[in-house]
Short mmCIF file of C-alpha atoms and ligand atoms in Angstrom, two decimals:
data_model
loop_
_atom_site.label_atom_id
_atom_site.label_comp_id
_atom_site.label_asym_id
_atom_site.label_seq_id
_atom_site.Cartn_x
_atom_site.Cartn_y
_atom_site.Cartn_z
CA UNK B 1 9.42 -0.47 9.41
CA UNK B 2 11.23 -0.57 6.09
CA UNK B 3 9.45 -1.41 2.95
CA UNK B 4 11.79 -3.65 1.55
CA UNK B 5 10.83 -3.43 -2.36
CA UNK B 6 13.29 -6.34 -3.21
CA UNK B 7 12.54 -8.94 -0.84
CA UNK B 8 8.42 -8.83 -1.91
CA UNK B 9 9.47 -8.47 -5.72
CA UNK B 10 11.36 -11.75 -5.40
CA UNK B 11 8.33 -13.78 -3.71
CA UNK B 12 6.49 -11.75 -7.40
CA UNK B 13 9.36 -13.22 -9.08
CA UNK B 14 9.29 -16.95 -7.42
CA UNK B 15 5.37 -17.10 -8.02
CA UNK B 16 6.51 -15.57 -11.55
CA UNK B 17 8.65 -18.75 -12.22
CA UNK B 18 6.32 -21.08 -11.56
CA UNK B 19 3.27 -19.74 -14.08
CA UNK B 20 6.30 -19.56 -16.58
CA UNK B 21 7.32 -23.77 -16.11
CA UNK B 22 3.44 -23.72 -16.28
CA UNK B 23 3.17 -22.37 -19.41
CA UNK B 24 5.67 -24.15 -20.85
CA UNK B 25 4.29 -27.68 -19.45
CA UNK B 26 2.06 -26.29 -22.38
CA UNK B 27 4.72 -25.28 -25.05
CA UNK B 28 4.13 -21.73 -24.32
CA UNK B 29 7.52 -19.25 -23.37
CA UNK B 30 6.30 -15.96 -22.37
CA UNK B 31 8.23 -13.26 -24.38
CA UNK B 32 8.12 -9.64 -23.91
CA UNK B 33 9.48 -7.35 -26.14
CA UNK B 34 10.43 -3.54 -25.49
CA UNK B 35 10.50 -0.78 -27.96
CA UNK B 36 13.24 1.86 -27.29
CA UNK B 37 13.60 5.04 -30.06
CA UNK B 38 16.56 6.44 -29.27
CA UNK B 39 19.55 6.27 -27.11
CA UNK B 40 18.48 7.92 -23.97
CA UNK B 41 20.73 6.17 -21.31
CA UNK B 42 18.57 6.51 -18.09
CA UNK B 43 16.01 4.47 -20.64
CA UNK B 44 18.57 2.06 -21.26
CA UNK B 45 19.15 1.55 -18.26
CA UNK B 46 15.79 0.92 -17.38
CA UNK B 47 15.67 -1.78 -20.26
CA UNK B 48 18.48 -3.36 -18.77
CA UNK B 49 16.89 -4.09 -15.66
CA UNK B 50 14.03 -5.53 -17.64
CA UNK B 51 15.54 -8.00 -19.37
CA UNK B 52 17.49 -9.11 -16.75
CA UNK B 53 14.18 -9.79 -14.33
CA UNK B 54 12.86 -11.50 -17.39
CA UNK B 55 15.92 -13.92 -17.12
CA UNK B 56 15.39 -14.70 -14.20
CA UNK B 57 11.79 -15.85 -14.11
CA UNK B 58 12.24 -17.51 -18.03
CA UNK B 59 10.66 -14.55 -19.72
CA UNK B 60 12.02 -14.58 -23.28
CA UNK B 61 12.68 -11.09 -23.96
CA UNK B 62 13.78 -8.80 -27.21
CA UNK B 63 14.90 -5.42 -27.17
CA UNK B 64 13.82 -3.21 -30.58
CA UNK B 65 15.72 -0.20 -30.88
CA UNK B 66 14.84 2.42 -33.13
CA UNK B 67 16.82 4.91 -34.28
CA UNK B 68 16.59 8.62 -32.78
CA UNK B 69 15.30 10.45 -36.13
CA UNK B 70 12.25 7.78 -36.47
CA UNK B 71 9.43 8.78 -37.69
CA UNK B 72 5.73 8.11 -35.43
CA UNK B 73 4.60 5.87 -38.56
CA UNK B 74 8.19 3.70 -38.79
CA UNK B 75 7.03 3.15 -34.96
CA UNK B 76 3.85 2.32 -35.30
CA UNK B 77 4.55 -0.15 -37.93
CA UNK B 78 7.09 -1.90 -36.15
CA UNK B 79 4.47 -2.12 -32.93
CA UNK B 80 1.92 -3.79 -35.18
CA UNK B 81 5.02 -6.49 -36.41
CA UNK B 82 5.21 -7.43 -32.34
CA UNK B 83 1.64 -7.09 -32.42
CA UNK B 84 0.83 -10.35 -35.33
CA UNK B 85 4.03 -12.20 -33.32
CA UNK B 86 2.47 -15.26 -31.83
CA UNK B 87 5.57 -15.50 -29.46
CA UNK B 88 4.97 -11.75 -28.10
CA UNK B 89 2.99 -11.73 -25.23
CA UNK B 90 3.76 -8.38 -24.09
CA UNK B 91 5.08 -4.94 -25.54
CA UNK B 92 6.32 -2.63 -23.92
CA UNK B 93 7.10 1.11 -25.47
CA UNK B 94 9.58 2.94 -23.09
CA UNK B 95 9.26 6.27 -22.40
CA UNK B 96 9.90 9.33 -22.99
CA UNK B 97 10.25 9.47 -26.74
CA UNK B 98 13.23 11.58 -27.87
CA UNK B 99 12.24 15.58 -28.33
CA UNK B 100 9.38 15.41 -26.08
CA UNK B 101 7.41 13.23 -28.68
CA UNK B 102 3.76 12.50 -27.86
CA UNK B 103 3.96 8.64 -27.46
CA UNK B 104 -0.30 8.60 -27.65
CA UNK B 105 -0.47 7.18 -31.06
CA UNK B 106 2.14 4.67 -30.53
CA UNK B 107 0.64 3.51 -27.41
CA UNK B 108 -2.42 2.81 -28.91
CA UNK B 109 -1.18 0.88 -31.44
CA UNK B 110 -0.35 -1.82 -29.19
CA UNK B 111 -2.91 -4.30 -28.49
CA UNK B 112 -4.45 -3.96 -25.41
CA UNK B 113 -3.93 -7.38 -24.47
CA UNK B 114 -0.23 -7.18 -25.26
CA UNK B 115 -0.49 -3.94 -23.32
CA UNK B 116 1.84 -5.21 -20.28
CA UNK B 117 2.26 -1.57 -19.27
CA UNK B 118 -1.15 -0.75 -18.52
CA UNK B 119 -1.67 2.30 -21.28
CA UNK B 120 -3.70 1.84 -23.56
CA UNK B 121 -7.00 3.76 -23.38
CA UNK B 122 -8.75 0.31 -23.21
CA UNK B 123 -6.97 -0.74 -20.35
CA UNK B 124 -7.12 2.45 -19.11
CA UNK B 125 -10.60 2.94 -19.41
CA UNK B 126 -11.37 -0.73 -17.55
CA UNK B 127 -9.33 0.49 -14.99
CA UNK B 128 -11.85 3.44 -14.35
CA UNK B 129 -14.72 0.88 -14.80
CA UNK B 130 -13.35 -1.35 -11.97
CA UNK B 131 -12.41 -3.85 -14.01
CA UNK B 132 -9.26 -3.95 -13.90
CA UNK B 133 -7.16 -6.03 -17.02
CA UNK B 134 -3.86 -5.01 -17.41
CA UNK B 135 -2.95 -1.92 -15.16
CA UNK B 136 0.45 0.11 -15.18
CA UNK B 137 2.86 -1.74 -13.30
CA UNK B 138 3.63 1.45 -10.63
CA UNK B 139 0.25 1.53 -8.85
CA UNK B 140 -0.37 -2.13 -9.19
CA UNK B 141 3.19 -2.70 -7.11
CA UNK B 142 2.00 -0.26 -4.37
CA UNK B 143 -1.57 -2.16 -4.43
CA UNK B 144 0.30 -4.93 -4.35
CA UNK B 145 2.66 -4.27 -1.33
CA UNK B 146 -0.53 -3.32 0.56
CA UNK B 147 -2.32 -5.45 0.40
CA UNK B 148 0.78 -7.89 1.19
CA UNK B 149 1.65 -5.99 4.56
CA UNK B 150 -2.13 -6.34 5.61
CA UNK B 151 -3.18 -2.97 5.28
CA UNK B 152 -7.08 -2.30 5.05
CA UNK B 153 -7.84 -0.51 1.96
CA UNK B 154 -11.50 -0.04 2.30
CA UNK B 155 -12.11 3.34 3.81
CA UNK B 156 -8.34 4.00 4.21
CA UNK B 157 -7.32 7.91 4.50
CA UNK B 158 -5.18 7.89 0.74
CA UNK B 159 -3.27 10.90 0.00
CA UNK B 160 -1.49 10.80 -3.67
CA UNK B 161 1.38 13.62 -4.50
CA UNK B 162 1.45 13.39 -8.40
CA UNK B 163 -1.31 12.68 -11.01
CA UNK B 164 0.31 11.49 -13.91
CA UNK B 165 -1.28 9.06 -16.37
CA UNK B 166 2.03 6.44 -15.02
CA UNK B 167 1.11 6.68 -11.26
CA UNK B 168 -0.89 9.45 -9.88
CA UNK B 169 -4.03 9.04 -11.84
CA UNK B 170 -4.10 4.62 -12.07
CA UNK B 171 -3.12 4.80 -8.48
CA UNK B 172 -6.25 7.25 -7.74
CA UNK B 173 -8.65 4.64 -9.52
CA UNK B 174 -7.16 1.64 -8.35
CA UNK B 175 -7.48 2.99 -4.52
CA UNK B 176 -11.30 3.70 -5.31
CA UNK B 177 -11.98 0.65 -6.54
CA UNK B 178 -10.57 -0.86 -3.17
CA UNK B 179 -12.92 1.92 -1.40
CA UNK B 180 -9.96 4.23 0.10
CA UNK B 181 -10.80 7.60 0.28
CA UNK B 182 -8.79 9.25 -2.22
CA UNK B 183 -7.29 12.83 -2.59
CA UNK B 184 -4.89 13.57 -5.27
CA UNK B 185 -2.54 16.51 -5.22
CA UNK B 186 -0.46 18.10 -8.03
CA UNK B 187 1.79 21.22 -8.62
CA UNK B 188 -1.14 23.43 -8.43
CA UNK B 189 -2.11 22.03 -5.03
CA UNK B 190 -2.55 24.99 -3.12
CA UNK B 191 -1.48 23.93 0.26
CA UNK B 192 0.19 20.50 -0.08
CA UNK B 193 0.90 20.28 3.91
CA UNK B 194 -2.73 20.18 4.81
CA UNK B 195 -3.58 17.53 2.48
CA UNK B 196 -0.90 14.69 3.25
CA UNK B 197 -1.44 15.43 6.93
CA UNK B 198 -4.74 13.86 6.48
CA UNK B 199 -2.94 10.52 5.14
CA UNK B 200 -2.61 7.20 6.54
CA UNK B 201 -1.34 6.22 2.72
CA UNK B 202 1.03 8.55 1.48
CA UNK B 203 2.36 7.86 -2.04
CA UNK B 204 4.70 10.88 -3.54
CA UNK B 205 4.99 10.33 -6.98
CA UNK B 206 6.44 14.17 -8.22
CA UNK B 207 9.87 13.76 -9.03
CA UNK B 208 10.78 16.91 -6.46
CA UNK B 209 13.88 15.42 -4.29
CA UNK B 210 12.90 16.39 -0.79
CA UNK B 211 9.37 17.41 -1.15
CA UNK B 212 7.55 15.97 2.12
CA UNK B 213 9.20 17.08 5.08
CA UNK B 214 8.10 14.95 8.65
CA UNK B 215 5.46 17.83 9.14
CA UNK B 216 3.89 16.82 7.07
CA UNK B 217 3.09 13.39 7.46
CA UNK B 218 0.86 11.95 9.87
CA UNK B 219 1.95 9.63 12.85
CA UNK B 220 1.75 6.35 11.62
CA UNK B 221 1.30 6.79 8.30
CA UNK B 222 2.78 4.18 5.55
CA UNK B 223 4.50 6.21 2.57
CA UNK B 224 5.58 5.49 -0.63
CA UNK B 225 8.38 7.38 -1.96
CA UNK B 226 8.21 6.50 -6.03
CA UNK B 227 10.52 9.55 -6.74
CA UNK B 228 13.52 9.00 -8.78
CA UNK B 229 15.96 11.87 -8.46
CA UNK B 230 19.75 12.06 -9.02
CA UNK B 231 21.28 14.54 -6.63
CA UNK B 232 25.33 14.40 -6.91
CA UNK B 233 26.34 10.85 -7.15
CA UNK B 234 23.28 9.62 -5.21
CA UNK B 235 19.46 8.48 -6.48
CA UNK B 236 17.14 10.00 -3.67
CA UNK B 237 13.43 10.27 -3.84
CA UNK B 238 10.59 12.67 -3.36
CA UNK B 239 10.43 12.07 1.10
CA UNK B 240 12.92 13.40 3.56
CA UNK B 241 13.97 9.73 4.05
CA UNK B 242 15.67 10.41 7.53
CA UNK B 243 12.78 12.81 9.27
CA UNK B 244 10.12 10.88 7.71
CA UNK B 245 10.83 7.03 9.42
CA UNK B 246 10.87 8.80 12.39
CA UNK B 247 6.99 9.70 12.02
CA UNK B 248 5.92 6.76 9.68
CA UNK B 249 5.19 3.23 10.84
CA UNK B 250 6.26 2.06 6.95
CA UNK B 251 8.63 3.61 4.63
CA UNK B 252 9.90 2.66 1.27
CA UNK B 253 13.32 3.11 1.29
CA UNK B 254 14.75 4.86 -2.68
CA UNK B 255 16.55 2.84 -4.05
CA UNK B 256 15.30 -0.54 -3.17
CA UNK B 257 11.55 0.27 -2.42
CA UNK B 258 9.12 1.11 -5.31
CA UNK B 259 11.29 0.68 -7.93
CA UNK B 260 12.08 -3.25 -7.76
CA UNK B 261 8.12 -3.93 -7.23
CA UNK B 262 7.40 -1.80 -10.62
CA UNK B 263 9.75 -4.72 -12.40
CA UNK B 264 8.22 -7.16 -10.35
CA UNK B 265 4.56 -6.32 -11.58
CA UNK B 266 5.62 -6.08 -15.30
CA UNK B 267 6.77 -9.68 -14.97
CA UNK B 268 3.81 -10.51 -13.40
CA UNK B 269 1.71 -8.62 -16.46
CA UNK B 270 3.48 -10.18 -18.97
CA UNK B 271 2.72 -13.95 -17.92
CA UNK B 272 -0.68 -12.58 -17.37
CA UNK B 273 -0.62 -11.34 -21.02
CA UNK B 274 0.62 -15.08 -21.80
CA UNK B 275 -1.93 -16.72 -20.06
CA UNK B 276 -4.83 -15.05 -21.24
CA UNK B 277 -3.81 -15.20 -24.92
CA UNK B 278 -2.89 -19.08 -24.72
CA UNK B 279 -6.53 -19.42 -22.92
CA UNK B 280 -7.57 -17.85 -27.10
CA UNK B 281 -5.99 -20.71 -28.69
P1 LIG Z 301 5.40 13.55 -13.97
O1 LIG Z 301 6.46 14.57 -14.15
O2 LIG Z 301 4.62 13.06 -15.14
O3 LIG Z 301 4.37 14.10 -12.90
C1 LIG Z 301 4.79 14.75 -11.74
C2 LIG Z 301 3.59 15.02 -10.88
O4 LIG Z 301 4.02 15.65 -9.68
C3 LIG Z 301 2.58 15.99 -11.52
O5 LIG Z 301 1.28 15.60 -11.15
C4 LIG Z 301 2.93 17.33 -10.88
O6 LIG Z 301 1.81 18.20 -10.84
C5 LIG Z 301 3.34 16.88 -9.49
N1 LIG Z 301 4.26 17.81 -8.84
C6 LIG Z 301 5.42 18.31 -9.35
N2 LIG Z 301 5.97 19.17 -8.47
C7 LIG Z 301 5.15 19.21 -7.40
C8 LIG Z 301 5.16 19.95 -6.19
N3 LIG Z 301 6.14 20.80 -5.90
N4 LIG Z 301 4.14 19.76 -5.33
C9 LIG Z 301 3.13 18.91 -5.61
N5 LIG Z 301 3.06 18.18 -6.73
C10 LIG Z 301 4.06 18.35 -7.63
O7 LIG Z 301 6.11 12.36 -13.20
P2 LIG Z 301 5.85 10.77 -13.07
O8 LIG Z 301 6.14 10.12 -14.36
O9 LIG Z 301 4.57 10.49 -12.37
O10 LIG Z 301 7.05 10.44 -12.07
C11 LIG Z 301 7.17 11.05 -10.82
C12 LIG Z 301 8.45 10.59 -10.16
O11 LIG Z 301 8.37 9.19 -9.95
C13 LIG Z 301 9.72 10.79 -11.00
O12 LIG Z 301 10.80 11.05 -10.11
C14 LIG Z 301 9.91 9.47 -11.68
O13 LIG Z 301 11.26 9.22 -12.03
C15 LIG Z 301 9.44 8.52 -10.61
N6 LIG Z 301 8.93 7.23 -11.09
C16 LIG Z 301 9.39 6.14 -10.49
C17 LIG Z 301 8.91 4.89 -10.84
C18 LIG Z 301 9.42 3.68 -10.11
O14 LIG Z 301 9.29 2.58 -10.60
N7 LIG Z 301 9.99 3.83 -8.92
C19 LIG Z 301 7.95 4.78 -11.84
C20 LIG Z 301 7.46 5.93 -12.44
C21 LIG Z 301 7.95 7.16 -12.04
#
């Protein structure tokens, strides 16, 4: 089986839409706003794709731009602007910053409850807890696809390629706190193969196009390939796409799998954000 990403990120969407009519029922229009420094055009890109799913579903959406040479304080100051915004439920700080900037500071000068992108060390930190608030949006759309396709979490075999703070590490604690057994590999993994054989989830999150070979996944497993990788004129993932159905029972396809959930989920967060804060009033 093909995951198809799209088709469950527009039932997201369609329950989306109708919290937003909600909402406004009560004269409240969701708005995100993302922060871009720079002109990097994959981020762009990204932004684009943002604003258009926020369209869609009624979001009200801004795009900041700052300019490349900005300094950490011009950022931080224009975060705590979106921050006092009434109509600013959610703020989102794309990354990477130009010149391999730390964006740590920035990050945690967004509110954590306008913190639609999971982040912030209070978020973060709740996440650990098992209480999850706001969560990044990668994980939570893999959660979310599992749970949609039926899959028992509790005391599933979880294998995790990657531990970034975006997916890797969230996905880790978000798995526990269903009760999946959880191992997490990483560059220094010593023998990768032996580890995702053991999986029955499989989510490759290292940005290496090709990585997992059909040896080394288990019959039957369900992967997630959250790669992004441009090879030639084509986007490709982290799984040998091809070799790997053959062996899998469910397979995100790249494009069209992972990615289109992700957008999904920060939709999701930012009505979330919306409702929560008009619950305050
Ligand atoms: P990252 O560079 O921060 O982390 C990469 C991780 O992979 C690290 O843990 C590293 O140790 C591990 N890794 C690298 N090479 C490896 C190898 N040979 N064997 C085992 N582990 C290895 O990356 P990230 O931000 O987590 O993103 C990973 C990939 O996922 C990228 O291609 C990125 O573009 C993509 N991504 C996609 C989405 C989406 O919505 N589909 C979201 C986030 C990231």
């Amino acid at each position: 089986m093909i995951i198809d990403g799209k088709a469950l990120a527009a039932g997201v969407e369609t329950e989306t839409a109708q919290r937003v009519k909600k909402l406004e029922r009560k004269g409240i229009v969701p708005g995100l706003a993302t922060v871009l420094v720079g002109e990097n055009p994959a981020s762009q890109m990204y932004i684009r794709l943002k604003h258009s799913a926020c369209t869609r579903v009624g979001i009200r959406s801004e795009n900041v731009v700052l300019p490349q040479n900005s300094s950490e304080e011009d950022l931080i100051e224009k975060i705590m602007e979106l921050n006092g915004r009434a109509d600013i439920s959610g703020i989102l700080l794309q990354l990477p910053l130009p010149d391999g900037r730390s964006p740590r500071k920035a990050m945690m000068s967004i509110l954590p409850e306008k913190d639609v992108d999971g982040f912030h060390p209070v978020n973060m930190g709740a996440l650990l807890l098992g209480a999850e608030k706001l969560v990044p949006c990668t994980p939570r759309g893999i959660i979310y696809a599992l749970e949609k396709m039926g899959h028992r979490l509790e005391g599933a075999e979880a294998v995790i390629v990657g531990h970034s703070n975006v997916v890797g590490k969230p996905l880790a604690a978000m798995l526990l706190n269903r009760n999946a057994t959880v191992q997490v590999c990483h560059v220094f993994t010593r023998d990768l193969a032996e580890h995702t054989r053991d999986a029955e989830i499989l989510v490759v999150a290292a940005g290496v196009p090709g990585l997992i070979k059909k040896e080394m996944v288990r019959e039957g497993a369900v992967v997630f390939d959250v790669g992004i990788n441009r090879v030639g004129d084509k986007t490709v993932g982290d799984v040998d796409f091809e070799a790997v159905k053959e062996v899998a029972s469910a397979i995100t396809p790249v494009p069209g799998g992972v990615g289109p959930l992700t957008v999904a989920m920060l939709l999701d967060q930012t009505v979330s954000a919306a409702e929560n804060q008009a619950a305050l009033i």
